[in-house]
Coordinates of C-alpha atoms and ligand atoms in Angstrom, one line a residue:
M841 CA 157.1 22.2 73.3
I842 CA 154.1 22.9 70.8
I843 CA 152.4 20.0 68.1
R844 CA 150.2 22.3 65.7
F845 CA 146.8 19.9 64.6
R846 CA 145.2 21.8 61.4
S847 CA 141.4 20.0 60.6
N848 CA 138.6 21.2 59.6
Q849 CA 138.1 22.8 62.9
G850 CA 141.3 25.0 62.2
I851 CA 144.8 25.0 64.0
H852 CA 144.8 23.8 67.5
R853 CA 148.0 24.5 69.2
I854 CA 148.7 22.0 71.6
E855 CA 151.4 21.8 74.7
C856 CA 153.2 18.5 75.3
N857 CA 156.7 16.9 76.4
S858 CA 158.3 14.6 74.1
D859 CA 158.0 11.5 76.3
E860 CA 153.9 12.2 76.1
L861 CA 151.9 9.4 74.3
F862 CA 150.5 10.7 70.8
G863 CA 147.1 9.4 72.3
E864 CA 147.5 12.0 75.4
I865 CA 147.8 14.8 72.7
L866 CA 145.3 13.3 70.7
E867 CA 142.9 13.6 73.7
K868 CA 143.9 16.9 74.2
W869 CA 142.9 18.4 70.5
I870 CA 139.4 16.4 71.2
L871 CA 139.2 18.3 74.2
Q872 CA 139.5 21.7 72.6
T873 CA 137.9 20.9 69.4
N874 CA 134.9 20.6 71.6
K875 CA 133.8 18.0 69.2
E876 CA 132.0 15.0 70.7
N877 CA 131.1 12.9 67.5
I878 CA 134.6 12.0 66.2
D879 CA 134.7 8.3 65.5
L880 CA 138.0 7.7 66.8
D881 CA 139.0 4.7 64.9
S882 CA 138.6 6.9 61.8
I883 CA 141.1 9.7 62.2
T884 CA 144.2 9.9 60.1
I885 CA 147.2 12.0 60.7
N886 CA 149.3 13.5 58.0
G887 CA 152.4 14.7 58.5
I888 CA 154.8 11.8 60.5
S889 CA 157.6 11.2 58.7
G890 CA 155.8 12.3 55.8
T891 CA 153.0 9.8 55.8
N892 CA 149.3 9.2 56.1
R893 CA 148.7 7.0 58.8
E894 CA 145.7 5.7 61.2
A895 CA 145.8 7.6 64.7
K896 CA 144.5 4.5 66.7
C897 CA 147.7 2.6 65.6
I898 CA 150.3 5.2 67.0
T899 CA 148.3 6.1 70.4
N900 CA 151.0 4.1 72.7
Q901 CA 154.2 5.8 71.0
S902 CA 155.5 8.7 72.5
I903 CA 155.9 11.8 71.0
K904 CA 159.8 10.8 70.7
S905 CA 159.6 8.0 68.8
L906 CA 157.6 9.3 66.2
G907 CA 160.3 11.8 65.3
L908 CA 158.0 14.7 66.3
N909 CA 159.6 18.3 67.2
H910 CA 158.2 21.5 68.3
G911 CA 156.0 23.4 65.8
D912 CA 155.3 20.5 63.9
M913 CA 152.2 20.9 61.8
L914 CA 149.8 17.9 61.7
I915 CA 147.0 17.7 59.3
I916 CA 144.3 15.6 60.9
D917 CA 141.6 14.0 59.3
Y918 CA 138.3 12.4 60.8
K919 CA 134.6 10.7 60.0
E920 CA 131.6 11.7 62.8
N921 CA 129.5 9.4 64.6
Q922 CA 126.6 8.9 66.9
A923 CA 127.7 7.5 69.4
T924 CA 131.2 8.8 70.2
A925 CA 131.2 9.6 73.9
K926 CA 130.1 5.9 74.7
K927 CA 133.4 4.8 72.4
L928 CA 135.8 7.6 74.2
E929 CA 135.0 5.8 77.7
E930 CA 135.6 2.5 76.4
S931 CA 138.4 2.9 74.0
S932 CA 141.4 1.2 75.7
H933 CA 143.9 3.5 73.5
L934 CA 143.4 6.2 75.0
T935 CA 144.5 7.1 78.5
I936 CA 144.6 10.7 80.2
N937 CA 146.5 12.4 82.9
K938 CA 148.8 9.8 83.4
N939 CA 151.1 12.4 84.8
I940 CA 149.0 13.1 87.6
E941 CA 150.8 12.1 91.3
T942 CA 149.2 9.5 92.5
N943 CA 150.8 8.8 95.8
Y944 CA 147.8 10.3 98.4
V945 CA 144.7 8.9 96.8
A946 CA 144.6 7.5 93.5
P947 CA 142.0 9.2 90.8
T948 CA 139.4 6.6 91.3
G949 CA 136.4 4.9 89.3
P950 CA 136.3 5.6 85.8
L951 CA 138.2 8.6 84.2
H952 CA 136.2 11.8 83.1
V953 CA 138.1 12.7 79.5
K954 CA 134.8 14.8 79.2
E955 CA 134.0 17.6 81.0
L956 CA 130.8 17.4 83.7
E957 CA 128.1 18.2 82.5
I958 CA 127.9 21.2 84.5
D959 CA 130.9 22.9 82.7
I960 CA 129.2 21.9 79.1
E961 CA 125.7 23.8 80.8
L962 CA 127.8 27.0 82.0
D963 CA 129.9 27.2 79.1
K964 CA 126.6 28.3 77.0
L965 CA 125.4 30.5 78.8
D966 CA 126.9 34.4 78.5
G967 CA 126.5 35.0 82.6
L968 CA 125.5 38.7 82.0
I969 CA 124.4 40.6 85.1
K970 CA 121.0 42.1 84.2
R971 CA 120.4 46.0 85.4
K972 CA 117.4 47.8 86.4
R973 CA 116.9 51.0 84.7
S974 CA 118.7 53.6 87.2
S975 CA 118.1 57.3 87.9
L976 CA 120.7 58.1 85.8
C977 CA 119.3 56.9 82.5
R978 CA 117.8 59.5 80.0
H979 CA 116.2 57.3 77.7
G980 CA 112.5 55.8 77.0
D981 CA 111.8 52.6 78.1
K982 CA 113.4 50.5 75.3
G983 CA 116.6 52.3 75.4
M984 CA 119.9 51.3 77.6
C985 CA 122.9 53.3 78.4
E986 CA 126.2 52.8 80.2
Y987 CA 124.1 52.6 83.5
C988 CA 121.8 50.1 82.8
S989 CA 123.3 47.7 80.5
P990 CA 124.5 44.0 81.5
L991 CA 127.8 43.8 83.4
H992 CA 130.2 41.2 82.3
P993 CA 129.7 38.6 84.8
W994 CA 133.6 39.2 86.1
D995 CA 132.9 42.7 86.5
K996 CA 134.9 44.0 89.2
E997 CA 132.3 46.8 90.7
Y998 CA 129.4 43.9 90.9
Q999 CA 131.9 42.3 92.9
K1000 CA 133.0 44.7 95.3
E1001 CA 129.4 46.0 95.6
R1002 CA 128.6 42.1 96.8
N1003 CA 131.5 42.2 99.0
T1004 CA 132.8 38.8 97.3
K1005 CA 136.5 38.2 97.0
H1006 CA 136.2 35.3 94.3
I1007 CA 134.6 35.3 91.1
S1008 CA 133.5 31.6 89.7
F1009 CA 135.4 29.5 87.6
H1010 CA 133.5 30.1 84.3
A1011 CA 133.2 33.9 85.0
Y1012 CA 136.7 33.8 85.2
V1013 CA 137.3 31.8 82.2
K1014 CA 134.9 33.8 79.8
E1015 CA 137.2 37.1 81.3
L1016 CA 140.3 35.2 80.3
N1017 CA 139.2 34.3 76.9
H1018 CA 137.7 37.6 76.5
H1019 CA 140.9 39.0 76.8
T1020 CA 142.8 36.4 74.9
N1021 CA 141.0 35.4 72.1
K1022 CA 139.5 39.0 71.4
R1023 CA 137.3 38.8 68.3
S1024 CA 139.6 36.1 67.1
N1025 CA 137.9 35.7 63.5
G1026 CA 139.7 32.6 62.2
S1027 CA 143.5 33.6 63.7
S1028 CA 144.4 30.7 65.9
Y1029 CA 143.1 30.1 69.0
I1030 CA 144.9 30.2 72.2
P1031 CA 143.4 28.4 75.2
P1032 CA 143.3 30.7 78.1
L1033 CA 143.7 28.6 80.9
S1034 CA 147.3 26.6 81.8
Q1035 CA 147.8 24.9 84.9
P1036 CA 151.3 26.1 86.4
N1037 CA 154.1 23.9 86.9
F1038 CA 156.9 25.0 88.7
S1039 CA 158.8 21.6 88.3
I1040 CA 162.0 21.8 86.4
S1041 CA 161.4 20.5 82.5
E1042 CA 163.3 17.3 82.2
K1043 CA 164.7 17.5 78.9
C1044 CA 165.6 21.1 78.1
P1045 CA 165.1 22.4 74.7
S1046 CA 168.9 23.2 74.8
G1047 CA 170.0 20.0 74.9
H1048 CA 172.1 19.9 77.5
E1049 CA 171.9 17.4 80.7
P1050 CA 169.2 17.1 83.0
W1051 CA 168.8 19.2 86.2
P1052 CA 171.2 18.4 88.2
A1053 CA 173.9 18.0 85.6
G1054 CA 172.5 21.1 83.8
I1055 CA 170.5 24.4 83.9
C1056 CA 170.2 27.2 81.8
S1057 CA 168.1 30.1 81.8
K1058 CA 165.2 27.7 79.2
C1059 CA 164.7 25.8 81.4
Q1060 CA 164.9 27.1 85.0
P1061 CA 161.5 27.9 86.9
S1062 CA 161.2 31.8 86.9
A1063 CA 160.8 33.4 90.4
I1064 CA 156.9 32.6 91.5
T1065 CA 154.8 35.5 93.1
L1066 CA 152.2 34.0 95.2
Q1067 CA 149.2 35.9 95.6
Q1068 CA 145.3 34.8 96.7
Q1069 CA 143.4 33.6 94.1
N1070 CA 140.6 35.8 92.9
F1071 CA 138.4 32.5 91.7
R1072 CA 136.9 30.1 92.7
M1073 CA 136.6 26.6 90.9
V1074 CA 133.4 25.7 93.1
D1075 CA 131.7 28.3 95.1
H1076 CA 129.8 26.9 97.3
V1077 CA 128.9 23.4 99.4
E1078 CA 125.6 22.1 100.0
F1079 CA 124.8 19.4 102.4
Q1080 CA 121.5 17.5 101.4
Q1081 CA 120.5 17.2 104.5
S1082 CA 121.6 18.2 108.1
S1083 CA 121.4 14.3 109.6
L1084 CA 124.7 13.9 107.2
I1085 CA 126.6 16.0 109.5
D1086 CA 124.8 14.7 112.7
E1087 CA 125.7 10.9 111.6
F1088 CA 129.2 11.8 110.9
L1089 CA 129.9 13.8 114.2
N1090 CA 128.1 10.9 116.1
S1091 CA 131.8 9.3 115.6
W1092 CA 133.3 12.1 118.0
R1093 CA 130.6 12.6 120.0
S1094 CA 130.4 9.4 121.3
T1095 CA 134.3 8.9 121.7
G1096 CA 135.9 12.2 121.4
M1097 CA 137.6 11.2 118.6
Q1098 CA 138.3 12.7 115.5
T1099 CA 137.1 11.9 112.2
F1100 CA 137.4 11.6 108.9
G1101 CA 135.1 11.0 105.7
I1102 CA 134.7 11.6 101.5
L1103 CA 132.0 13.4 100.6
Y1104 CA 129.9 11.9 97.3
G1105 CA 127.5 13.9 95.5
T1106 CA 127.0 15.8 92.4
Y1107 CA 128.3 19.5 90.7
Q1108 CA 124.9 21.8 90.1
R1109 CA 124.5 24.9 89.2
F1110 CA 125.0 28.0 92.2
D1111 CA 122.9 31.1 91.2
N1112 CA 123.6 33.1 93.5
T1113 CA 127.1 34.2 92.0
P1114 CA 127.3 34.5 88.1
L1115 CA 128.2 31.2 86.2
G1116 CA 128.5 29.8 89.9
I1117 CA 128.7 26.1 90.7
K1118 CA 127.7 24.3 93.9
A1119 CA 128.9 20.9 95.3
V1120 CA 125.8 18.7 96.3
V1121 CA 126.9 16.7 99.1
E1122 CA 124.6 13.3 99.4
S1123 CA 126.4 11.0 101.3
I1124 CA 129.8 10.6 103.5
W1125 CA 131.7 7.8 103.9
Q1126 CA 134.4 7.5 106.4
P1127 CA 137.2 5.5 105.3
P1128 CA 139.3 2.6 107.6
Q1129 CA 141.0 5.1 109.9
H1130 CA 142.7 5.4 113.5
N1131 CA 141.3 8.0 115.3
E1132 CA 142.8 10.0 118.3
E1133 CA 141.9 13.0 120.1
D1134 CA 144.2 15.2 118.2
G1135 CA 144.0 13.9 114.6
L1136 CA 143.6 10.7 112.9
T1137 CA 145.8 8.0 110.7
M1138 CA 144.8 6.2 107.6
D1139 CA 146.9 3.4 106.4
M1140 CA 146.6 4.5 102.5
N1141 CA 147.2 1.7 100.7
I1142 CA 143.9 -0.1 102.4
V1143 CA 142.2 3.2 101.6
K1144 CA 143.2 3.4 98.2
E1145 CA 141.8 -0.3 97.7
E1146 CA 138.1 0.3 99.4
L1147 CA 137.7 3.5 97.8
K1148 CA 138.2 2.1 94.5
H1149 CA 135.5 -0.2 95.1
V1150 CA 133.0 2.6 96.9
D1151 CA 133.7 4.8 93.4
I1152 CA 132.5 2.5 91.3
L1153 CA 129.3 1.7 92.8
A1154 CA 128.8 5.9 94.0
N1155 CA 129.4 6.0 90.1
Q1156 CA 126.3 3.8 89.1
M1157 CA 124.5 6.0 91.9
G1158 CA 125.2 8.9 89.5
L1159 CA 127.4 10.3 92.3
L1160 CA 131.5 11.2 92.4
Q1161 CA 133.8 12.1 95.0
V1162 CA 133.3 15.7 95.3
G1163 CA 135.4 16.2 98.2
M1164 CA 136.4 15.4 101.9
I1165 CA 135.2 16.2 105.3
F1166 CA 137.4 16.1 108.9
T1167 CA 136.3 16.9 112.1
D1168 CA 138.9 19.6 114.6
L1169 CA 136.6 19.6 117.6
T1170 CA 137.4 19.5 121.6
D1171 CA 134.9 19.7 124.0
A1172 CA 135.2 23.5 126.1
G1173 CA 134.1 21.4 129.1
K1174 CA 131.4 23.5 130.5
G1175 CA 128.9 20.9 130.0
D1176 CA 126.7 23.0 127.6
G1177 CA 127.7 21.1 124.5
T1178 CA 130.3 24.5 123.4
V1179 CA 133.5 23.4 122.1
Y1180 CA 137.3 25.3 121.5
C1181 CA 137.4 27.9 118.9
K1182 CA 141.1 26.9 117.5
R1183 CA 140.5 28.2 114.0
H1184 CA 139.9 32.1 113.4
K1185 CA 142.0 34.6 111.8
D1186 CA 144.9 35.0 114.2
S1187 CA 145.5 31.6 114.6
F1188 CA 145.1 29.6 111.0
F1189 CA 142.1 28.2 108.8
L1190 CA 143.8 25.4 107.6
S1191 CA 146.9 24.3 108.8
S1192 CA 149.8 23.8 106.2
L1193 CA 149.9 20.1 106.7
E1194 CA 145.8 20.4 106.0
V1195 CA 146.8 22.5 103.0
I1196 CA 149.2 20.2 101.4
M1197 CA 146.9 17.4 102.1
S1198 CA 143.6 19.2 99.9
A1199 CA 146.3 20.2 97.2
R1200 CA 147.1 16.2 96.7
H1201 CA 143.6 15.9 96.7
Q1202 CA 143.0 18.4 94.2
L1203 CA 145.7 16.7 92.2
N1204 CA 144.1 13.5 92.1
H1205 CA 141.1 15.1 91.1
P1206 CA 141.9 17.0 88.0
N1207 CA 139.2 19.7 86.5
I1208 CA 138.9 18.9 82.8
S1209 CA 138.3 21.6 80.7
K1210 CA 138.8 22.3 77.1
Y1211 CA 139.9 25.8 77.5
S1212 CA 143.3 25.0 79.4
E1213 CA 146.2 23.8 76.8
Q1214 CA 146.8 20.9 79.4
G1215 CA 143.2 19.3 78.9
Y1216 CA 142.8 20.1 83.0
F1217 CA 143.0 23.3 85.2
S1218 CA 142.7 22.7 88.8
S1219 CA 140.1 21.1 91.0
K1220 CA 136.9 21.0 92.1
F1221 CA 137.2 18.4 94.8
V1222 CA 136.6 20.9 98.3
T1223 CA 137.9 20.1 101.9
C1224 CA 135.2 20.8 104.8
V1225 CA 136.5 21.8 108.9
I1226 CA 134.1 21.1 111.3
S1227 CA 135.3 22.7 114.1
G1228 CA 134.3 25.5 116.7
N1229 CA 133.5 29.2 115.3
M1230 CA 133.7 32.3 117.5
K1231 CA 131.0 31.6 119.9
G1232 CA 131.9 27.8 120.7
E1233 CA 129.1 26.4 118.2
I1234 CA 130.3 23.7 115.8
D1235 CA 130.4 25.3 112.6
I1236 CA 131.5 24.0 109.5
S1237 CA 134.1 25.8 106.9
A1238 CA 134.7 24.9 103.5
Y1239 CA 137.5 25.8 101.5
Q1240 CA 139.8 24.8 98.6
V1241 CA 143.4 25.5 97.4
S1242 CA 144.7 27.2 94.6
A1243 CA 146.1 26.4 91.6
Y1244 CA 149.4 28.0 92.6
A1245 CA 149.5 25.5 96.0
E1246 CA 148.7 22.6 93.8
A1247 CA 151.8 23.3 91.6
L1248 CA 154.1 24.2 94.7
V1249 CA 153.0 20.3 96.2
R1250 CA 153.4 19.0 93.0
A1251 CA 156.9 20.1 92.4
D1252 CA 157.5 19.0 96.0
M1253 CA 158.5 22.9 97.1
I1254 CA 156.5 23.2 100.5
T1255 CA 156.3 21.3 103.6
G1256 CA 154.1 21.7 106.7
C1257 CA 155.4 23.5 109.7
T1258 CA 155.1 22.8 113.4
H1259 CA 153.3 26.4 113.2
P1260 CA 150.1 25.6 111.6
S1261 CA 149.7 29.1 109.9
L1262 CA 153.1 28.9 108.1
A1263 CA 154.5 26.6 105.3
Y1264 CA 158.2 26.0 105.0
I1265 CA 160.0 25.9 101.4
N1266 CA 161.9 23.3 100.8
E1267 CA 165.8 23.8 99.6
T1268 CA 166.7 23.1 96.1
T1269 CA 168.1 19.2 95.9
S1270 CA 169.3 17.2 93.3
Q1271 CA 165.9 15.9 92.8
R1272 CA 164.1 19.6 92.6
Y1273 CA 165.1 23.4 91.9
V1274 CA 163.6 25.9 94.2
P1275 CA 163.4 29.3 92.6
E1276 CA 162.7 32.2 94.3
I1277 CA 159.6 32.5 95.8
F1278 CA 157.8 36.0 96.7
Y1279 CA 154.5 36.9 98.1
T1280 CA 152.7 40.4 97.9
K1281 CA 151.2 42.0 100.8
K1282 CA 149.9 45.2 102.1
N1283 CA 152.1 47.0 104.4
K1284 CA 151.1 49.3 107.6
Y1285 CA 150.6 52.3 105.4
N1286 CA 148.4 50.2 103.2
I1287 CA 150.9 49.8 100.1
T1288 CA 151.3 46.3 98.5
I1289 CA 154.8 45.2 98.8
K1290 CA 156.9 42.1 98.0
E1291 CA 158.6 39.7 100.6
N1292 CA 160.4 37.1 100.1
A1293 CA 159.0 33.9 101.0
K1294 CA 161.8 32.1 102.5
P1295 CA 162.1 30.0 104.4
A1296 CA 158.4 30.3 105.5
F1297 CA 155.0 32.0 104.6
P1298 CA 151.7 32.0 105.9
V1299 CA 149.7 29.3 104.1
D1300 CA 146.6 31.8 103.8
Y1301 CA 147.7 33.0 100.2
L1302 CA 147.1 29.3 99.2
L1303 CA 143.4 29.3 100.2
V1304 CA 140.5 30.2 98.4
S1305 CA 137.2 30.3 100.9
L1306 CA 133.5 28.8 99.6
T1307 CA 130.6 29.2 101.5
H1308 CA 128.2 26.2 102.5
G1309 CA 124.2 25.4 103.7
F1310 CA 121.7 23.5 103.5
P1311 CA 118.9 23.3 100.4
K1312 CA 116.3 26.0 100.8
D1313 CA 113.8 25.5 98.3
G1314 CA 113.3 21.4 100.1
T1315 CA 114.9 19.6 97.2
K1316 CA 114.5 16.2 97.3
P1317 CA 118.0 14.2 98.3
K1318 CA 119.1 11.3 96.5
F1319 CA 118.9 8.8 99.6
S1320 CA 115.2 9.3 101.9
T1321 CA 117.7 7.3 104.9
V1322 CA 120.5 8.4 106.5
T1323 CA 120.5 6.8 109.9
G1324 CA 119.1 3.4 111.0
F1325 CA 121.4 1.2 109.1
P1326 CA 125.3 1.5 110.4
W1327 CA 127.6 3.2 108.4
A1328 CA 130.6 1.5 107.1
N1329 CA 134.0 1.6 109.1
R1330 CA 132.3 2.5 112.4
Q1331 CA 134.0 -0.4 114.6
L1332 CA 135.3 2.1 117.0
I1333 CA 131.8 3.5 118.3
G1334 CA 130.7 -0.4 118.2
D1335 CA 128.6 0.0 115.1
S1336 CA 129.0 -3.2 112.7
Q1337 CA 127.7 -4.1 109.8
D1338 CA 126.2 -7.6 109.3
Y1339 CA 123.3 -9.6 109.0
H1340 CA 121.9 -9.0 112.2
E1341 CA 121.7 -5.2 111.7
L1342 CA 120.4 -5.5 108.0
K1343 CA 117.7 -7.8 109.6
K1344 CA 116.8 -5.4 112.2
Y1345 CA 116.3 -2.5 109.6
L1346 CA 115.0 -4.3 106.7
Y1347 CA 113.1 -7.7 107.7
P1348 CA 110.0 -5.6 109.5
V1349 CA 108.9 -4.0 106.1
I1350 CA 109.8 -7.2 104.0
I1351 CA 107.1 -9.1 106.0
S1352 CA 104.6 -6.4 106.2
N1353 CA 104.9 -5.8 102.4
N1354 CA 104.7 -1.8 103.1
Y1355 CA 106.3 -1.1 99.5
D1356 CA 106.5 2.5 100.0
E1357 CA 108.9 2.2 103.6
L1358 CA 110.7 -0.7 101.8
Q1359 CA 111.7 1.5 98.9
E1360 CA 112.5 4.3 101.6
K1361 CA 114.3 2.5 103.4
L1362 CA 116.5 0.8 100.6
S1363 CA 117.0 4.6 99.7
N1364 CA 119.9 4.4 102.3
F1365 CA 123.4 4.6 100.7
H1366 CA 125.5 2.9 103.4
L1367 CA 123.0 0.3 103.3
L1368 CA 123.1 -0.5 99.6
L1369 CA 127.0 -0.8 99.7
Y1370 CA 126.8 -3.3 102.2
I1371 CA 123.9 -5.0 100.2
N1372 CA 126.6 -5.4 97.4
S1373 CA 129.0 -6.4 99.5
L1374 CA 127.0 -9.4 100.2
Q1375 CA 127.8 -10.6 96.6
I1376 CA 124.0 -12.1 96.7
L1377 CA 122.4 -9.9 93.6
D1378 CA 123.8 -10.3 90.6
H1379 CA 125.0 -7.7 88.2
E1380 CA 121.7 -7.1 86.9
E1381 CA 119.9 -7.6 90.2
W1382 CA 122.2 -4.5 91.5
L1383 CA 121.0 -2.1 88.8
I1384 CA 117.5 -2.7 89.5
L1385 CA 118.1 -2.2 93.1
V1386 CA 119.9 1.2 92.2
G1387 CA 117.0 2.1 90.1
L1388 CA 114.7 2.0 92.6
A1389 CA 116.5 3.0 95.6
V1390 CA 118.4 6.1 94.1
N1391 CA 116.9 7.1 90.9
G1392 CA 113.0 6.2 92.4
D1393 CA 112.0 4.4 89.5
Q1394 CA 109.2 2.2 90.8
S1395 CA 108.6 0.2 87.7
M1396 CA 111.6 -2.0 89.3
L1397 CA 109.8 -2.9 92.7
L1398 CA 108.5 -5.8 91.0
R1399 CA 111.6 -6.7 89.0
L1400 CA 113.4 -6.6 92.5
I1401 CA 111.4 -8.6 94.8
T1402 CA 110.7 -11.3 92.2
S1403 CA 114.4 -11.4 91.5
P1404 CA 116.0 -15.1 92.5
G1405 CA 118.8 -12.8 94.3
W1406 CA 116.7 -10.9 96.3
Q1407 CA 114.4 -13.9 97.0
T1408 CA 117.7 -15.5 98.4
L1409 CA 118.6 -12.5 100.4
V1410 CA 115.3 -12.4 102.1
I1411 CA 115.1 -16.4 103.1
I1412 CA 119.2 -15.5 104.7
L1413 CA 117.3 -13.2 106.8
Q1414 CA 114.3 -15.1 107.4
E1415 CA 116.7 -17.8 108.8
S1416 CA 119.1 -15.4 110.7
M1417 CA 119.3 -14.4 114.2
Ligands
LIG362 ZN1 120.0 53.4 81.1
LIG363 ZN1 168.2 24.1 79.8

């Protein structure tokens, strides 16, 4: 259903269902207004049973219990203040994205109610592609014509010239917005994005019993046609240093067992494509896992618990989960370090099981967007595979799955298949209704045809491929040191994190009073997590350590080494073997 909000920002149409909390739809409205300085305590709502109410008193009530109906108009009034960003995070009334599946890896750490900085930055740019004067131009130096005027960031010809399959997310949003809200002076704004939802609605507007007791043309999900997604949420994955990959691969090198890791980093501008975004990977954290030669398993309850903790600490270092990475490597047995090439265009790139795993992770890391009617759209979580390329070299490939893949998985419509390039479509049951599903492809005469996707279809239709690389311009990574101190959860290869290792790594530089080297050694993700786990530093001392080690703030050095916590740590190291 739609609830309309009228304020001095105009009219906003918010899509919701009757079980949603008022706080949740208020969040969506705040995102759409794009106003950051609304004083949440001051919001009043007129139009609920004819009275004027304070919003903060009804955030935990459902739309249904407030007696709101489809199309209702609420008049919203508020005051502005200076420090709202902080309040939004602290406010206990407001919750967001409660309905995201949490059965895989739960969204951890503080939820992002606000769009990421990178999205706010790119939103302000027009992304126009400048062109030089061409030989067809018939005007003077200051003139401009159809051959030299700037192109839209989503320009199809430009894309074709550069041979790219995908435009960037922000180019895509700008294109949709251009068509949806053309010169919409005054008329009501329509959010250009909508997260596809293939689940059958639990409350049909016609009022009949929910599925499987009833279904009608209003609530029956319509047929789905799968197409390759023409945009990507993230364009490129950049590993800040090659030693990250090297050290990650050491687990496989020394045991022959496959391994899995979470990528921590940031999202930044990627100027190779108009309005592009890159995921910049600063560190890799391997959760507890049972590694085997042909794959691995994880106890997700343990992983979730540990990740929750690592996320909070990573956040304090200015990092968030940007994706995951895993190996699929088998030595070719030639004694020259080459590996089998298993993944190529005639086999598969990501298996159907991996596509489903990626979709679950993406659902757990929603991309907050004010341009979406739900307040979020798809995800910026990336999936990287390390496997053999056509030359038998160890190589990285980076992917995401499409917004349609997320919706198929969320509605429980597909299952992995023993044939890795195919996904099976599930049968309709009392729990789910599976409509007709088609996919389009070119036949041998190069004509686009629609194929029925049942019982199975190629998972390539759900994949989006990304480029990857290492920084070219010598950007300084957040962490100076990747190796030297053991990574967490690597007992399999005989690595463990303990006082002995800590002393070996840190004590020589502590007693030599070489502060530059000390700072460099402290700037190590895994070391920092380990020091935190010892609980010797108090919270303030920990933040001083992070300031020095991650942000390079040298004014923190003296404060750290004179702090009681640090001095206790040094004494423990001194006395340990
Ligand atoms: Zn011209
Ligand atoms: Zn119905």
